[in-house]
Every structure is written in structure tokens, then in C-alpha cells.
Short mmCIF file of C-alpha atoms and ligand atoms in Angstrom, two decimals:
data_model
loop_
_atom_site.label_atom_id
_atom_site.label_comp_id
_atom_site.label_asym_id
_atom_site.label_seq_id
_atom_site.Cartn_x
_atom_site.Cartn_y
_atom_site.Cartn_z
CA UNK A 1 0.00 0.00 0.00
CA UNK A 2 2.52 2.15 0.98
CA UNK A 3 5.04 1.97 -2.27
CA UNK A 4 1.61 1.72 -4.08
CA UNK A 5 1.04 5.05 -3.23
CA UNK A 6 4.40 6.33 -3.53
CA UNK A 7 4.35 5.15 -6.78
CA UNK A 8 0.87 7.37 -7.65
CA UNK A 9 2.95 10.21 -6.14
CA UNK A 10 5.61 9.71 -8.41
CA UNK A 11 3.44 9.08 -11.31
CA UNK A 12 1.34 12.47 -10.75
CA UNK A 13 4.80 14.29 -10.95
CA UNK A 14 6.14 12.91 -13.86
CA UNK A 15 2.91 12.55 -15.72
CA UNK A 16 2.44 16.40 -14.86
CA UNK A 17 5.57 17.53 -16.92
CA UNK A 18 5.47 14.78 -19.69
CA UNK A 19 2.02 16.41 -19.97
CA UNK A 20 0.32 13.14 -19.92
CA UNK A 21 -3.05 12.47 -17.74
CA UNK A 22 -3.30 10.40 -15.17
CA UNK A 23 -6.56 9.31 -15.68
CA UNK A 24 -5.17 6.90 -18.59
CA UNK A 25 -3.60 4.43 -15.94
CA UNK A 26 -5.82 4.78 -13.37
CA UNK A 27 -7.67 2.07 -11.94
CA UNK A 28 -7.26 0.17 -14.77
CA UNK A 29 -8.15 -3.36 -15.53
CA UNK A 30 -5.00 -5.38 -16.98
CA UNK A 31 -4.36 -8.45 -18.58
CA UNK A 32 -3.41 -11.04 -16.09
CA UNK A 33 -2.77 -14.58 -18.38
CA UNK A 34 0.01 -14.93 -16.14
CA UNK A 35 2.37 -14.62 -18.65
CA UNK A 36 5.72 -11.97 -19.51
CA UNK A 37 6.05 -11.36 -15.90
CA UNK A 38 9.47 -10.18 -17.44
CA UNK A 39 9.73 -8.66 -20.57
CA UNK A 40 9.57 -11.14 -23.52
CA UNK A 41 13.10 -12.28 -25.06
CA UNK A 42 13.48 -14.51 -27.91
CA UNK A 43 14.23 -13.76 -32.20
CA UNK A 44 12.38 -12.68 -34.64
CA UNK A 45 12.59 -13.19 -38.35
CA UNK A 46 11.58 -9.90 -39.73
CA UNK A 47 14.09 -7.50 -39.19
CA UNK A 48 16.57 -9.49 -41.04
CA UNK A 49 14.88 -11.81 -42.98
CA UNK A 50 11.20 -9.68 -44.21
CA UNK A 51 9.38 -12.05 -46.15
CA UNK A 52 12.25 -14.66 -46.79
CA UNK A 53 11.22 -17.13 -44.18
CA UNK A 54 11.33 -21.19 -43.96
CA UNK A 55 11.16 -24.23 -41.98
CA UNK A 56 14.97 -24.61 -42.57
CA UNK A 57 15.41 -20.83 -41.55
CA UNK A 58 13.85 -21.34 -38.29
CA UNK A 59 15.42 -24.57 -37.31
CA UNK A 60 18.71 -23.28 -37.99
CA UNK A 61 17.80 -20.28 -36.24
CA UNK A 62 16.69 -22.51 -33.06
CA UNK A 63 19.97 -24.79 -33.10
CA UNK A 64 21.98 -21.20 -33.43
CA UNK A 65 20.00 -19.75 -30.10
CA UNK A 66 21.23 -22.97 -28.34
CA UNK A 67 24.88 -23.04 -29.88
CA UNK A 68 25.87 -19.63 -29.78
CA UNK A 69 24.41 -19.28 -25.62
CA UNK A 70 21.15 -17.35 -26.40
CA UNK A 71 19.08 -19.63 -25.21
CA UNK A 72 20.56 -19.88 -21.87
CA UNK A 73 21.32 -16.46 -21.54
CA UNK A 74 17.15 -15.82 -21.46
CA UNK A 75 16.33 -15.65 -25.13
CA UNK A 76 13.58 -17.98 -25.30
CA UNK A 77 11.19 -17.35 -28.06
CA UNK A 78 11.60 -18.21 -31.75
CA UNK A 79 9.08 -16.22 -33.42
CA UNK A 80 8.12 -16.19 -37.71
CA UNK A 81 6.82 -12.59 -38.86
CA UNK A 82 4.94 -12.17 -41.63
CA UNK A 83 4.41 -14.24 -44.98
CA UNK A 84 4.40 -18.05 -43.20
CA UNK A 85 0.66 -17.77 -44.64
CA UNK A 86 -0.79 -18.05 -47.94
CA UNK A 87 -4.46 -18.25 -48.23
CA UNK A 88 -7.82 -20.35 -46.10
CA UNK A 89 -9.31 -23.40 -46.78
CA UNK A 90 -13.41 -23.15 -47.56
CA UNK A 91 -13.77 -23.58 -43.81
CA UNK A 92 -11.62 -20.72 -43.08
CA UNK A 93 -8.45 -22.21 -41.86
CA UNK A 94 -5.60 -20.69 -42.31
CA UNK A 95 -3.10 -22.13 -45.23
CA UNK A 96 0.40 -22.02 -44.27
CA UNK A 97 3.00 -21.46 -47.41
CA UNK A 98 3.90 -25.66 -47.90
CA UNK A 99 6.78 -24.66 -50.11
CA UNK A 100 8.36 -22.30 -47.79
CA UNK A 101 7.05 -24.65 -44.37
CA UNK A 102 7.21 -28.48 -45.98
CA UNK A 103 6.43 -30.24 -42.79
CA UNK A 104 3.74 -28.09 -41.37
CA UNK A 105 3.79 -25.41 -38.24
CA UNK A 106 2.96 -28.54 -35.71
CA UNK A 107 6.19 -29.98 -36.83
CA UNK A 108 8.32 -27.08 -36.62
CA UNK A 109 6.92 -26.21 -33.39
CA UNK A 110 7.63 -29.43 -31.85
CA UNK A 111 11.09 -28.69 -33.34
CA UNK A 112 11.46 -25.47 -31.60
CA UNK A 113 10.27 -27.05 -28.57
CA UNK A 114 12.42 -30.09 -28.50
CA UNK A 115 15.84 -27.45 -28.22
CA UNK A 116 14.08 -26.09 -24.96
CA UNK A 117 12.45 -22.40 -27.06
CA UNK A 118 9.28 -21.59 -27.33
CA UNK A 119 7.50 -21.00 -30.51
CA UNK A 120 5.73 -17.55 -32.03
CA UNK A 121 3.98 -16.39 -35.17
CA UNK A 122 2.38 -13.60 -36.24
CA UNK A 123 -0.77 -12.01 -37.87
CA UNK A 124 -2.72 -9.38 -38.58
CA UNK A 125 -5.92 -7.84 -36.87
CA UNK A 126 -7.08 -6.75 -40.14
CA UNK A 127 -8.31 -8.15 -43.33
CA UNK A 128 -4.80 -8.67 -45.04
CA UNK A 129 -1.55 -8.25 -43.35
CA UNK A 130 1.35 -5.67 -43.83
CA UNK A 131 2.57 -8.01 -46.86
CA UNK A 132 -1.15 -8.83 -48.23
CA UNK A 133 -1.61 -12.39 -47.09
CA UNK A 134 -4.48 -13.28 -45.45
CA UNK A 135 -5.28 -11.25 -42.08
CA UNK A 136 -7.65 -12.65 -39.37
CA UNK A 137 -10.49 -10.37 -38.81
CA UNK A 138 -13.17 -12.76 -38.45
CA UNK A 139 -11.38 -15.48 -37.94
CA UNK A 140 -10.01 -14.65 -34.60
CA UNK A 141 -11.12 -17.64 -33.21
CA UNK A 142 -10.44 -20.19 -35.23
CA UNK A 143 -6.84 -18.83 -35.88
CA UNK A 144 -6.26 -19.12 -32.34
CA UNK A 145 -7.55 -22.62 -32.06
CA UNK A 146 -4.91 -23.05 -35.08
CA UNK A 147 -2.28 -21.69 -33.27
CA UNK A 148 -2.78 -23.70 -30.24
CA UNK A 149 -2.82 -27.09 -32.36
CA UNK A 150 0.31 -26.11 -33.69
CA UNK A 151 1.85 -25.05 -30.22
CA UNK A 152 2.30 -21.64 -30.67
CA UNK A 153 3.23 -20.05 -27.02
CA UNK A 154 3.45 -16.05 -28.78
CA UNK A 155 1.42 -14.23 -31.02
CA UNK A 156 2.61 -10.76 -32.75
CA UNK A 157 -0.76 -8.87 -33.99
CA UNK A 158 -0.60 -6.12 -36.79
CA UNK A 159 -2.62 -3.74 -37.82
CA UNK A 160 -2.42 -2.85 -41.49
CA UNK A 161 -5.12 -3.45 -43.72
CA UNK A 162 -7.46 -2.69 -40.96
CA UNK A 163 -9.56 0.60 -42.34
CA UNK A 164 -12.81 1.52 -40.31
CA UNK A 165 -12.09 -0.95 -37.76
CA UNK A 166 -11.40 0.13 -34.01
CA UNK A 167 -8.39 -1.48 -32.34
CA UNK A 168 -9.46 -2.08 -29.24
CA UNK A 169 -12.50 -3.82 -30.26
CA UNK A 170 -10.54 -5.56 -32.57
CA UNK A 171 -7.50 -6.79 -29.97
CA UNK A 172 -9.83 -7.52 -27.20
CA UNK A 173 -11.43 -10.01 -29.71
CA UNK A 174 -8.31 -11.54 -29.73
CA UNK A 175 -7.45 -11.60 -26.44
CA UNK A 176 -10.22 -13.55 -25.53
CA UNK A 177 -9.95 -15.60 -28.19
CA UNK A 178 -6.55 -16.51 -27.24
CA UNK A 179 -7.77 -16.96 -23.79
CA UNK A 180 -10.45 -19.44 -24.94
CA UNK A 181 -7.92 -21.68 -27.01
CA UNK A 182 -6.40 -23.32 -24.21
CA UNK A 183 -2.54 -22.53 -24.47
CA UNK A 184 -0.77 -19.96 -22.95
CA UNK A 185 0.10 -17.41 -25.16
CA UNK A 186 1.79 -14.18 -25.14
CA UNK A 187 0.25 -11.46 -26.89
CA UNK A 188 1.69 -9.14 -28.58
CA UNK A 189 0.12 -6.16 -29.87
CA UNK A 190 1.54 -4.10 -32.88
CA UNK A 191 -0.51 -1.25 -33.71
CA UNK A 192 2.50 1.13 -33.54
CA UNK A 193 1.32 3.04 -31.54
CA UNK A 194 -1.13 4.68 -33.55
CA UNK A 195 -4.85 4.11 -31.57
CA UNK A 196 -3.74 5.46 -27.82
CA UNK A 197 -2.75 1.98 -26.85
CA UNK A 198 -1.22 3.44 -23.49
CA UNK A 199 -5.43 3.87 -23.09
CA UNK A 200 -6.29 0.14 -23.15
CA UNK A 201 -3.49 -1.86 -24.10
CA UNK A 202 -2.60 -3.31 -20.45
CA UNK A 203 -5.44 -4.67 -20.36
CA UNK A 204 -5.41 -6.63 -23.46
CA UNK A 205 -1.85 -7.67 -24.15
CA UNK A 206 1.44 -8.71 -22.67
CA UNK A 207 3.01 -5.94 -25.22
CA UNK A 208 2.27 -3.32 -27.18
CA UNK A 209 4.56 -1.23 -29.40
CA UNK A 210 4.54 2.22 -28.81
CA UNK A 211 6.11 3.37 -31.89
CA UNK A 212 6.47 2.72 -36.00
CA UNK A 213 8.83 -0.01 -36.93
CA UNK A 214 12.92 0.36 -36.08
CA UNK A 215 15.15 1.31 -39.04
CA UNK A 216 18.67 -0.01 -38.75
CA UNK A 217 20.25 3.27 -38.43
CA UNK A 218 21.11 5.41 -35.31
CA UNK A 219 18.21 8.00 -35.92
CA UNK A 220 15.69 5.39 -35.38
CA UNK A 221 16.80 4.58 -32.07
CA UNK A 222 16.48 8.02 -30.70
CA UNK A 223 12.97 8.46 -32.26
CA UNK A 224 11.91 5.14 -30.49
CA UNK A 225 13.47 5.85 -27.47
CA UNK A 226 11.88 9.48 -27.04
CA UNK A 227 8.18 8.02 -27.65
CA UNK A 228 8.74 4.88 -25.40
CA UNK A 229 10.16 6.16 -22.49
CA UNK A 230 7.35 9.18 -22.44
CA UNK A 231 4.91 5.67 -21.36
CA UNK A 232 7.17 4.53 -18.29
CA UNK A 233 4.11 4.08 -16.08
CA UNK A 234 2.35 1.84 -17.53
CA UNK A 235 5.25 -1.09 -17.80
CA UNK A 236 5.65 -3.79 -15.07
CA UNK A 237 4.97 -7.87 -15.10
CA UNK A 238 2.40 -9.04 -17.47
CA UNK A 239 2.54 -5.86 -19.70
CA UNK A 240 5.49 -4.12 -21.73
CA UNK A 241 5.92 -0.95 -23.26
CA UNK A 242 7.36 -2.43 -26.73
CA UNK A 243 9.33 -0.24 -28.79
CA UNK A 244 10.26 -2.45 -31.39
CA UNK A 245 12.54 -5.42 -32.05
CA UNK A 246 16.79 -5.24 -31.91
CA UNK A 247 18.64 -4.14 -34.48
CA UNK A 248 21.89 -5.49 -32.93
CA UNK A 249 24.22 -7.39 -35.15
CA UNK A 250 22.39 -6.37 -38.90
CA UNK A 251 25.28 -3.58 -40.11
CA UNK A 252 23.81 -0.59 -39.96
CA UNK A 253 25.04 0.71 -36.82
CA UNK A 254 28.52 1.18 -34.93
CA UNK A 255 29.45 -1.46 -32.62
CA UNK A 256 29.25 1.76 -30.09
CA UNK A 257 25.49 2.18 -30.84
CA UNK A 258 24.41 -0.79 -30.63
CA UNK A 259 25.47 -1.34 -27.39
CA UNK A 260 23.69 1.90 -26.71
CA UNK A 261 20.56 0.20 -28.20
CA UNK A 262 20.70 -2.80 -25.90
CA UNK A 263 21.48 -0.26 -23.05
CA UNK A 264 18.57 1.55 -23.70
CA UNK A 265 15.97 -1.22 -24.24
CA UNK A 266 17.60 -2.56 -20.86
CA UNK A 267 16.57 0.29 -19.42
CA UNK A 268 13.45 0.33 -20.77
CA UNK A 269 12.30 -2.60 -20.01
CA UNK A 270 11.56 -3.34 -23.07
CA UNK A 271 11.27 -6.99 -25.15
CA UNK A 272 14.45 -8.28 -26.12
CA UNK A 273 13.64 -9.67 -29.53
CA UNK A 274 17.06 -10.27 -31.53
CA UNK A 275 16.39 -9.24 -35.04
CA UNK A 276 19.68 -10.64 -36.45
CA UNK A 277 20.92 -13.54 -38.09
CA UNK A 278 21.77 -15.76 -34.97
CA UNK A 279 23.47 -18.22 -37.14
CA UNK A 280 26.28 -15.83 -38.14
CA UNK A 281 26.93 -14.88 -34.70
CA UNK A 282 29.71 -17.89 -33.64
CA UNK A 283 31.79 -15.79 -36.70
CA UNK A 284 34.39 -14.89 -35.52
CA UNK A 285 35.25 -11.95 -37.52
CA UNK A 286 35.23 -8.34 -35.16
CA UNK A 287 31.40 -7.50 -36.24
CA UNK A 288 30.10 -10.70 -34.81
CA UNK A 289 32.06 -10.98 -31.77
CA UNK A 290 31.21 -7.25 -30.77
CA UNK A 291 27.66 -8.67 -31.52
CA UNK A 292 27.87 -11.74 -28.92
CA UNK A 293 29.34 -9.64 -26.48
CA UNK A 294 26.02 -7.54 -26.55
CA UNK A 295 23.30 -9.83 -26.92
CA UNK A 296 25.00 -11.98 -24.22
CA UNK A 297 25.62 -9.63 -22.31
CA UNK A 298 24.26 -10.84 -18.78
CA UNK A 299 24.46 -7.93 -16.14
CA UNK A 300 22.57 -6.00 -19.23
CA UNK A 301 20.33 -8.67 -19.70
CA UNK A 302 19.52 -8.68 -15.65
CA UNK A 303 18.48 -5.02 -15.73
CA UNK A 304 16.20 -5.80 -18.45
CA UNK A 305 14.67 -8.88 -16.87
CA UNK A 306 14.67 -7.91 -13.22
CA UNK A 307 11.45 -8.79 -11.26
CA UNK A 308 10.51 -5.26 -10.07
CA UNK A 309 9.49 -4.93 -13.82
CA UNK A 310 9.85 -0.98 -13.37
CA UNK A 311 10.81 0.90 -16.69
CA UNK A 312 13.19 2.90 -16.34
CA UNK A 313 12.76 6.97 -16.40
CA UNK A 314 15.23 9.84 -17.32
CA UNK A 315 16.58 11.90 -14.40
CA UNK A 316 18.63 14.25 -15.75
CA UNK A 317 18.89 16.06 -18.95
CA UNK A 318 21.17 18.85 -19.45
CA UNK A 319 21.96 19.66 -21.60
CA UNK A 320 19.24 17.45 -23.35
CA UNK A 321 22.12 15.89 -25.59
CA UNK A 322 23.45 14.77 -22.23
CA UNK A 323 21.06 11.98 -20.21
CA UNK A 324 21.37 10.20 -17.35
CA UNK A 325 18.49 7.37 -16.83
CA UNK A 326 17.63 5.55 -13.70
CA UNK A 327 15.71 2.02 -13.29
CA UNK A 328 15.23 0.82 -9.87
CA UNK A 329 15.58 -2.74 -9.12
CA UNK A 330 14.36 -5.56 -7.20
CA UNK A 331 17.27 -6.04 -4.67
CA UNK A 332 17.40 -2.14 -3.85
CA UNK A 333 20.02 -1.53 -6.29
CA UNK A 334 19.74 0.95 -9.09
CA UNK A 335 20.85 0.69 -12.76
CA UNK A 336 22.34 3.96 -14.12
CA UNK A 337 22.50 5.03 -17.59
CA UNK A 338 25.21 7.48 -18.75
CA UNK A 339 24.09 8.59 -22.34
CA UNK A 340 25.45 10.64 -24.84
CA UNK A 341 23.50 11.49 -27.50
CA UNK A 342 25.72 13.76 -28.73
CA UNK A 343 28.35 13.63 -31.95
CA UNK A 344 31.59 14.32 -29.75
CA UNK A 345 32.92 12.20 -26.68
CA UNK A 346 31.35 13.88 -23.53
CA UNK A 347 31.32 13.73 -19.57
CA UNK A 348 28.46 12.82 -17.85
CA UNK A 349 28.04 12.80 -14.39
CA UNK A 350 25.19 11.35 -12.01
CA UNK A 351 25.66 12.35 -8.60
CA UNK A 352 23.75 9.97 -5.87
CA UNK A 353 21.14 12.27 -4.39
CA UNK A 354 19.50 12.50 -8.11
CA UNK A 355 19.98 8.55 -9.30
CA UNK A 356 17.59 8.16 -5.61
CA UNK A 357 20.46 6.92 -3.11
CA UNK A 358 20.43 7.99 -0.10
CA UNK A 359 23.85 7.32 1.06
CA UNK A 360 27.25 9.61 0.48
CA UNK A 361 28.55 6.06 -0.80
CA UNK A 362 27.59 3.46 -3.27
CA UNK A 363 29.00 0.44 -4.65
CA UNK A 364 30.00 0.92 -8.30
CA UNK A 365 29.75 -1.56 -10.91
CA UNK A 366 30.59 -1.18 -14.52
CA UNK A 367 27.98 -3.33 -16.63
CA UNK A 368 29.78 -2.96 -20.12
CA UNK A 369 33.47 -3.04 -18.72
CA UNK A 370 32.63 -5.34 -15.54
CA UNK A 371 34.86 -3.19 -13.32
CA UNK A 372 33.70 -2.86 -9.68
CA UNK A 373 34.54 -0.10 -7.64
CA UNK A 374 33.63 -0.47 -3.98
CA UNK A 375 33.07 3.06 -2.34
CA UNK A 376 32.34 5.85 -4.82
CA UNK A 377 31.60 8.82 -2.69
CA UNK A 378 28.30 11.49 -3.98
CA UNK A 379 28.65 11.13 -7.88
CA UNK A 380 30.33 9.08 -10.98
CA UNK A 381 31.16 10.87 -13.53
CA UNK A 382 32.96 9.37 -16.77
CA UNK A 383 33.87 9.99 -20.35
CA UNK A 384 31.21 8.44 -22.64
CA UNK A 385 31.56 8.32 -26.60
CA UNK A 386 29.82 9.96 -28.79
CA UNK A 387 26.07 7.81 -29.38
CA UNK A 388 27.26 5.34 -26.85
CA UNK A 389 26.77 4.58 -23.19
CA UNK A 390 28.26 3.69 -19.71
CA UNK A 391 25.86 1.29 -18.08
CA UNK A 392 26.12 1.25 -13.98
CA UNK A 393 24.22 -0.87 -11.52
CA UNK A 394 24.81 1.23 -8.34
CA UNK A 395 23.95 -0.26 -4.26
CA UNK A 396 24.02 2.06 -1.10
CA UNK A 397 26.83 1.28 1.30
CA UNK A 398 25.87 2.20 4.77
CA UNK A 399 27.99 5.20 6.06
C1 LIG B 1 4.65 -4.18 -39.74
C2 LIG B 1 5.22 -4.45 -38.36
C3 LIG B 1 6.61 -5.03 -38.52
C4 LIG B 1 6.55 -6.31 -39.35
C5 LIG B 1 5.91 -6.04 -40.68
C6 LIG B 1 5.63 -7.32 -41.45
O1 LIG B 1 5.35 -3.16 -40.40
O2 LIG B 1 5.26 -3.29 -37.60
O3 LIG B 1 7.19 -5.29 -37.26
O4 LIG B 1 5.81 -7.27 -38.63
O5 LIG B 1 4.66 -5.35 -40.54
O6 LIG B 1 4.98 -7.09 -42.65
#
């Protein structure tokens, strides 16, 4: 009760300057399937791959998640985006592509299963989906009894082709109709952010993206992270702010931002959906072991997935170029973000009374270099590179 209403204190605060309205979040019913109690993590094909998908894609994919340490590092979903679908059968079933998929979805999904991953595909709310194959308004139900057959534990939703419909209507459909099929499923709602989903997606999905789709370029990331991090509130277990899938490992980006991207969703705590080809990453040219060291990244991957499920906020911007984000976690701790968004190398410094300890001393660990420093007294300040990142998880030590 009593961090409950801390927490409304907060929120009031924040909301008040982000010029958001509390009334959004209050009281509000949410999804509880018992599922994503920490944000999703897993693959998916699109990013990479668009519309090139296969059986053979995704079971190499799945052996490459075990091989290369993804799955034990927490990546556990292995999830086909669009264009696995080709057309229904008289009774409405949906057709998958038998070239493309040979032995079926039940097949591969047993496949998927039998490496210890869970198994994901995706469809549209509307009447076609992003790439014009079939979408499943009006066939929510029976596409969910499909999926279930099959084994499908995830469920990515678009929203393209969808004129004149309402999304909420149209996602709550679904949610009960994933509810009815009798497998657990996480859903995932992708309506970009375009129908006030912070309004009534908690209470329909276990994610919802708040944006349009990533780019592989640096610009992308910052327009992501400035829309996502505006809907901190709303994110904890059973329901994610989502702002898209990783870029991490597909070339567009300096080895420097895209640890800043992984920081940042981290942070966030947002899905951690690898959008790269997981097969190339036991290469070991420079590009591919800079990769590993992100996506494997642990002490990154423990901010993201800590059970607090708090996303994390920005508490200190000046000048704006010059952030420094704080996400509190479950053991007391705090995980500090030095970011500079700017184009030359800059100092940033977070000083303890502003990152919420309330000690003149903290315990300093280093989550990129994994450098410990035991008694840092009032601030940390370092040197971060231009469009990169020093990533901190911080404890109070007692005076
Ligand atoms: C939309 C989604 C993407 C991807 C494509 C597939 O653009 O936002 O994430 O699923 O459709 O067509």
C-alpha cells in the first residue's frame, strides 16, 4: 500500500511535466494470463529476414540460439513474422506457405520445442496483413484454435489493412480468443502506436509497441526511445511498453550504438527480440564478436529482466544531448545510464542524491566493462563516446 502510493505520487509528478493524464492508468483493468512477468526475449525473423522465411530458416535459427548461448542467456522465443501464410481453406483455416514450411507449423513447433524455445507467429488484426496475405479479422477464433494445435506459445498482432475498424475492439477479440484456445500465449500487440494503446493496451496484451517499426540506423533509435520512455508508467509484469525489435548485429550501426541500443531497451524494459541472423553470430570476424558480447551480455540482460518490472525513467537532462536514466531494481540496487546522444565524446556525471540513493557512498559496478569499484563517494562521472553509453548498476553502502 505504501510503495503503491508512492508510486501514484511519483506518477502524478512525472505525468504532470510529460504532460500526460493520469486518468489513462488509473484504476485500470489489466491483462493477467500470467504470462511476460518479465519482458519477452526470444528472435524474430523480420528484421533481417522480411518475407524470406522457412522451416529450414527457423530450425537453424533454433539450433543457433542454443549453440551460440542465447538460449541460456534468457532468449527464449523463436518467433516467424509475416508471410508463413498463404491463403484459407473453404472452412476458413488458415493455409500455411507448404513450399516455404514443408512439414507443417505442428512440426516445426515441436522442433522449436524439442531445443528447450518456445515457438511464435504472427498475424494481422485486419483483413490482409502488412505483406497482403491473409489477415484474421473474423477469424479470430479459429486462428487461435490453429495456433494452439500447432503449439504456438506467442502471437505478434498487426494492424495494417485494418480501415474503419477500431483497435481495441478488434485486440480484445483476440485476447479472448486466445484466452479461450487453451494454451498460454503471449500477446503481442503491434498497432504502432497509432490508436492510444497506453489507453487500453494493459489490459489486453502482454506488449504493445509504442512506436512505427525500427530502421537499422542510429536516428531510429532516438525516435523510439523518445516516444517509449514518455509511457514509463504503464510497464511492469504481465505488460510491456514495446518499442520495437533489436537491431543489434544487422550492419547498420557502430558497434558503439548498438550497445547503446541494448542499453537503452535494458533500461526500458523493453522486449528483447534479436532481429539478427543468430546463425552468423559464432563468426568470428570483429562485427560478430562485438555482436555476442552484446546480446549476451548478462548484467545487461539482468536489468532488463529484473522482477521489479519498473521501466526505467530519465533523471537528468542537461543539456538534453546529455542523459542520465535511472531504473530501480528488485534487490534495492539501481541501474544507471550514462548517455550521450551527442556527436563528440562527452562527460556525464550522475551524482547519488538525483539517481535516488540515499547514502554519500555506493558500490559501483561497470555493466559494459565489468569493473567494480567499492566506495564511490556522492557522484560518478565518466567519459562516454559519442552515441554510446556507460551502463552502472549502483547499491548504497551504509555510512
Ligand atoms: C509491420 C510491423 C513489422 C513487421 C511487418 C511485417 O510493419 O510493424 O514489425 O511485422 O509489418 O509485414
Amino acid at each position: 500500500m505504501h510503495s503503491h502510493l508512492r508510486r501514484m505520487l511519483t506518477l502524478g509528478v512525472v505525468c504532470a511535466t510529460a504532460g500526460l493524464t493520469v486518468s489513462a492508468t488509473r484504476g485500470e483493468r489489466r491483462l493477467d494470463n500470467g504470462l511476460a512477468r518479465t519482458p519477452p526475449m526470444g528472435w524474430n525473423s523480420w528484421n533481417k529476414f522480411g518475407c524470406n522465411v522457412s522451416d529450414k530458416l527457423i530450425r537453424g535459427v533454433a539450433d543457433a540460439m542454443v549453440a551460440s548461448g542465447m538460449r541460456d542467456a534468457g532468449y527464449q522465443y523463436v518467433n516467424i513474422d509475416d508471410c508463413w501464410q498463404v491463403a484459407r481453406t473453404p472452412q476458413g483455416v488458415i493455409v500455411v506457405d507448404s513450399l516455404r514450411f514443408p512439414n507443417g507449423m505442428k512440426a516445426l513447433g515441436d522442433y522449436v520445442h524439442s531445443k528447450g524455445l518456445k515457438f511464435g507467429v504472427y498475424t494481422d488484426a485486419g483483413r490482409k496483413t502488412c505483406e497482403g496475405r491473409p489477415g484474421s479479422y473474423g477469424y479470430e477464433a479459429i486462428d487461435a484454435r490453429t495456433y494452439a494445435s500447432w503449439g504456438v506459445d506467442y502471437v505478434k498482432i498487426d494492424w495494417c489493412n485494418a480501415e474503419g475498424l477500431d483497435a481495441r475492439t478488434q485486440y480484445t477479440i483476440f485476447r479472448d480468443a486466445l484466452a479461450a484456445s487453451g494454451r498460454k500465449i503471449v500477446f503481442s500487440i503491434c498497432e504502432w502506436g497509432s490508436n492510444q494503446p497506453w489507453d487500453w493496451a494493459p489490459a489486453v496484451g502482454n506488449l504493445w509497441r509504442t512506436t512505427g517499426d525500427i530502421a537499422d540506423r542510429w536516428s531510429s533509435v532516438l525516435t523510439l526511445v523518445d516516444l517509449s520512455s514518455q509511457y514509463w508508467h504503464l510497464a511492469g509484469p504481465g505488460r510491456w511498453n514495446d518499442p520495437d525489435m533489436l537491431e543489434v548485429g544487422n550492419g547498420g550501426m557502430t558497434n558503439t550504438e548498438y550497445r547503446a541500443h541494448f542499453s537503452l531497451w535494458a533500461m526500458m524494459a523493453a522486449p528483447l527480440i534479436a532481429g539478427n541472423d543468430v546463425r552468423a553470430m559464432m563468426d568470428s570476424t570483429r562485427d560478430a564478436t562485438a555482436t555476442r558480447e552484446i546480446l549476451l551480455n548478462k548484467e545487461v540482460i539482468a536489468v532488463d529482466q529484473d522482477s521489479l518490472g519498473r521501466q526505467g525513467t530519465i533523471v537528468q537532462a542537461s543539456p538534453s544531448e546529455l542523459q542520465v536514466w535511472v531504473k530501480p531494481l528488485a534487490d534495492g540496487s539501481r541501474a544507471v545510464l550514462l548517455f550521450n546522444r551527442a556527436s563528440v565524446p562527452s562527460t556525464i556525471s550522475a551524482n547519488w542524491g538525483r539517481v535516488g540513493l540515499k547514502t554519500r557512498r555506493a558500490r559501483v559496478r561497470d555493466l559494459w566493462a565489468h569493473t567494480e569499484s567499492a566506495a564511490v563517494e556522492n557522484f560518478y562521472a565518466a567519459t562516454v563516446p559519442s552515441h554510446g553509453v556507460v551502463m552502472l548498476r549502483v547499491w548504497s553502502v551504509p555510512d
